[in-house]
Short mmCIF file of C-alpha atoms in Angstrom, two decimals:
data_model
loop_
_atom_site.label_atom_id
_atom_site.label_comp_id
_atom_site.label_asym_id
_atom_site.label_seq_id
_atom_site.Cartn_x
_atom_site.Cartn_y
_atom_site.Cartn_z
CA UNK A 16 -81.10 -52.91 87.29
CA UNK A 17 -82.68 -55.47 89.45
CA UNK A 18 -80.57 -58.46 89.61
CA UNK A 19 -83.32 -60.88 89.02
CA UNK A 20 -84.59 -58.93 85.84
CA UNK A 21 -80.84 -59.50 84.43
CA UNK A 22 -81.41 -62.76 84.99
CA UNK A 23 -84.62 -62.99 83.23
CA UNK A 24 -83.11 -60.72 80.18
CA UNK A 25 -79.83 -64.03 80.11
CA UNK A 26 -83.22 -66.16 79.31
CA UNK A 27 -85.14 -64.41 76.88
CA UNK A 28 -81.50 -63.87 75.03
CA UNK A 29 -81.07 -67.34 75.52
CA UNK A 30 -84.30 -68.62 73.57
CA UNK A 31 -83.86 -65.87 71.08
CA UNK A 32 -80.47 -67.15 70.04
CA UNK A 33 -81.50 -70.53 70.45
CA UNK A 34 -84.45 -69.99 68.40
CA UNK A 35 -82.52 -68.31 65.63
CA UNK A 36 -79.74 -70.62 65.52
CA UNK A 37 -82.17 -73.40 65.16
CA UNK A 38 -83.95 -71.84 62.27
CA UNK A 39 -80.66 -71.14 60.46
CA UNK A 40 -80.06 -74.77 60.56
CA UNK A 41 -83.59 -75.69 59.45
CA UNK A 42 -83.17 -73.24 56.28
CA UNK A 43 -79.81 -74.46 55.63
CA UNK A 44 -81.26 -78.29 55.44
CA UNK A 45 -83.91 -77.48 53.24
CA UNK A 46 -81.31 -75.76 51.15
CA UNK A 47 -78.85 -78.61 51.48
CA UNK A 48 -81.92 -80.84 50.19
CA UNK A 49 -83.38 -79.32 47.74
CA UNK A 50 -79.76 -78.84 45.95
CA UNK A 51 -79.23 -82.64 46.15
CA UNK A 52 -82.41 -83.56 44.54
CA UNK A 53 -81.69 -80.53 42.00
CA UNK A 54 -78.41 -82.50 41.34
CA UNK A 55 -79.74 -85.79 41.13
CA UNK A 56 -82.79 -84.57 38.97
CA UNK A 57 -80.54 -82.89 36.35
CA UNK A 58 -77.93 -86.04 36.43
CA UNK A 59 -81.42 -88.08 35.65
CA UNK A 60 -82.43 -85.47 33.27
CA UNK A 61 -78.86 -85.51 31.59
CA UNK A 62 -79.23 -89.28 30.52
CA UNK A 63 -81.03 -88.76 27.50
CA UNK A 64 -79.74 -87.67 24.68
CA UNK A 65 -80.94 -84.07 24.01
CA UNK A 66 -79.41 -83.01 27.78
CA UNK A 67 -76.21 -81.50 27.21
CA UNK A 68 -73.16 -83.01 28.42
CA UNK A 69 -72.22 -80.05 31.35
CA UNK A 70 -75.30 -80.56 32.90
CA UNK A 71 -74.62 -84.08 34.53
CA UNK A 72 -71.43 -82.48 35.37
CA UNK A 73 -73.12 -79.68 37.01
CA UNK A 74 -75.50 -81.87 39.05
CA UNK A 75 -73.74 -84.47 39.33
CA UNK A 76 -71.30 -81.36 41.89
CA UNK A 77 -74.11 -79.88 43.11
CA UNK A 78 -75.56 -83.05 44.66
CA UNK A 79 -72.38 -84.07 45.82
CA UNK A 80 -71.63 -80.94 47.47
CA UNK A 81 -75.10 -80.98 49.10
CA UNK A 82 -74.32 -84.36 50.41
CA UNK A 83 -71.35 -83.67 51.97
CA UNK A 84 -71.83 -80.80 53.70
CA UNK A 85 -74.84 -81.77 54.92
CA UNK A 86 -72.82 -84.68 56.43
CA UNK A 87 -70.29 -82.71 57.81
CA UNK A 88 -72.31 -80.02 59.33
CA UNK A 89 -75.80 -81.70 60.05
CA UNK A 90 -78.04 -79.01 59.73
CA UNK A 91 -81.06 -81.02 61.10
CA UNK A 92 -79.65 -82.71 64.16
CA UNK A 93 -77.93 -79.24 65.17
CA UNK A 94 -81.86 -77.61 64.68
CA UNK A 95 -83.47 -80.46 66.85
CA UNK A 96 -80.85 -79.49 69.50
CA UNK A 97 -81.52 -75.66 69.70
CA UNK A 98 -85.02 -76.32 69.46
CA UNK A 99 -84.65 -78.61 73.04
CA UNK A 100 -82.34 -75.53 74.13
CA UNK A 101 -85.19 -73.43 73.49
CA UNK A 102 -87.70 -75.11 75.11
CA UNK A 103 -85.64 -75.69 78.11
CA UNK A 104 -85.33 -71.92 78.57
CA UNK A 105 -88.69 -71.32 77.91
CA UNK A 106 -89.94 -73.78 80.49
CA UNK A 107 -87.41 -71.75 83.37
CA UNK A 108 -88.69 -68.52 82.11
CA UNK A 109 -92.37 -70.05 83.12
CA UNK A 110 -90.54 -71.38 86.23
CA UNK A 111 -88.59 -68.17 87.22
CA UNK A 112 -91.78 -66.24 88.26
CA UNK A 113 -91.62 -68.40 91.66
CA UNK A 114 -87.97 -68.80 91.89
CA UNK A 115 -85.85 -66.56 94.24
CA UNK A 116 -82.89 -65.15 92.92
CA UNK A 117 -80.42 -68.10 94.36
CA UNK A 118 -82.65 -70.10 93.09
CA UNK A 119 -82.77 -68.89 89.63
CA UNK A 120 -79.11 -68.29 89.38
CA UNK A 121 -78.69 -71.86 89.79
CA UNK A 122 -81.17 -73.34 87.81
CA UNK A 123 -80.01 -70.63 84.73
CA UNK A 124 -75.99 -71.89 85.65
CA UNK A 125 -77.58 -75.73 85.38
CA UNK A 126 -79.51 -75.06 82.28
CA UNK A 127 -76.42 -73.65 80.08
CA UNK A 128 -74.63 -76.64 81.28
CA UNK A 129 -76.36 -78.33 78.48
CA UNK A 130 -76.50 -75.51 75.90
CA UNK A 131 -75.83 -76.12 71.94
CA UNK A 132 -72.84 -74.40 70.40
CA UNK A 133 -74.17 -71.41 68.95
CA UNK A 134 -73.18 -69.27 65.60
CA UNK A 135 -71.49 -66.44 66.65
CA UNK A 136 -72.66 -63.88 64.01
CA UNK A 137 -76.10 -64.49 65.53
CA UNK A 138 -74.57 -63.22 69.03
CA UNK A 139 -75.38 -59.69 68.18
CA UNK A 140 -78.86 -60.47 66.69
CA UNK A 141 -80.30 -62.22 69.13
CA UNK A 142 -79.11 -59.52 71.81
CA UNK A 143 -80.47 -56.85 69.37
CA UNK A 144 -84.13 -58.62 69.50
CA UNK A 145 -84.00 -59.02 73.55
CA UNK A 146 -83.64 -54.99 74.20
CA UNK A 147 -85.83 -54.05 71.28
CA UNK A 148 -88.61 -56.36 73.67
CA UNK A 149 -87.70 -55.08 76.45
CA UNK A 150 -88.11 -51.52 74.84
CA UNK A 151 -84.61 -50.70 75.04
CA UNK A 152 -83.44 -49.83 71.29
CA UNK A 153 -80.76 -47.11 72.63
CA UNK A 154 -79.09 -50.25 73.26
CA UNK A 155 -79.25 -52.47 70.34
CA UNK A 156 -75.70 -53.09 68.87
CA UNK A 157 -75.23 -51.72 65.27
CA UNK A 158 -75.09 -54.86 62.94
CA UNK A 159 -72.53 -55.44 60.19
CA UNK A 160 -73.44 -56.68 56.50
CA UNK A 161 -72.53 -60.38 57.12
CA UNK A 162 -74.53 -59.88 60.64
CA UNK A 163 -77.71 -58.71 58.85
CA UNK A 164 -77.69 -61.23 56.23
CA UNK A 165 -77.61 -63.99 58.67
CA UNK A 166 -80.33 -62.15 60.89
CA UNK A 167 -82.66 -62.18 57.50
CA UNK A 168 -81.95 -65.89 57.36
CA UNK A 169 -82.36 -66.59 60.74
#
C-alpha cells in the first residue's frame, strides 16, 4: 500500500476515534446530569410527608454519585477536547491533498503531539469503522461484548 494512503487511513482513524470518544463523553454528561437532577428532584419530592423515607435516601446517593464522578472524570471538558482533536484532523485531511509525503508525515507526527487520551475499548471500533470506509471489511477486528456495548454508545 502506498505510503501516503497509510498515512491518510492514521487520519481518518484518528477523527473516527476522536469523534467517538468525544460522543461517549457527551452521553456520559447527559447521563451524569440527568441522574443529579433525578436525585435532587426525588430528595425535593421526599420532603413532604406522603414520600417515603428510602426515597431521599435513594436520591439523595444518586445525586451525589452523579456529582462526583462527574467531578472526577469531567465528561464535558474531555468531549470539548476530542471534538478540537477532531477538527484538527479533519482540517489536515483537507490539507493532505497538497502535502507531499515528508510533508504529511510531519504535520500528522505534529498533530498527535497534542492528541486527547483516548478510551481504549474504542481502539478497535474506531479501526473497525476506518476499513469498513475504505471497503475493507476482511479486515475489521472481531469485537468483544464490552467492545460492542461501548461502540453502541459511542
Amino acid at each position: 500500500m502506498d505510503q501516503k494512503v497509510t498515512l491518510m487511513n492514521e487520519i481518518r482513524y484518528a477523527q473516527r476515534i476522536t469523534q467517538r470518544t468525544a460522543r461517549l463523553y457527551r452521553r456520559a454528561s447527559t447521563v451524569l446530569t440527568f441522574l443529579a437532577i433525578l436525585g435532587g428532584s426525588s430528595v425535593a419530592v421526599s420532603l413532604s410527608k406522603s414520600a417515603p423515607d428510602w426515597l431521599a435516601i435513594v436520591g439523595t446517593l444518586a445525586m451525589a454519585a452523579a456529582a462526583a464522578a462527574s467531578l472526577a472524570v469531567r465528561p464535558l471538558e474531555k468531549a470539548i477536547t476530542n471534538e478540537q482533536d477532531l477538527r484538527k484532523y479533519t482540517q489536515l485531511e483537507t490539507l493532505a491533498v497538497g502535502m507531499t509525503l515528508e510533508q504529511l508525515q510531519a504535520a500528522l507526527a505534529k498533530a498527535r503531539e497534542t492528541d486527547a487520551a483516548e478510551v481504549e475499548l474504542l481502539r478497535d471500533v474506531a479501526y473497525n469503522d476506518v476499513v469498513r470506509e475504505i471497503g475493507r471489511d476482511d479486515a475489521a477486528i472481531h469485537l468483544n461484548l464490552q467492545q460492542r456495548l461501548i461502540a453502541s454508545l459511542a
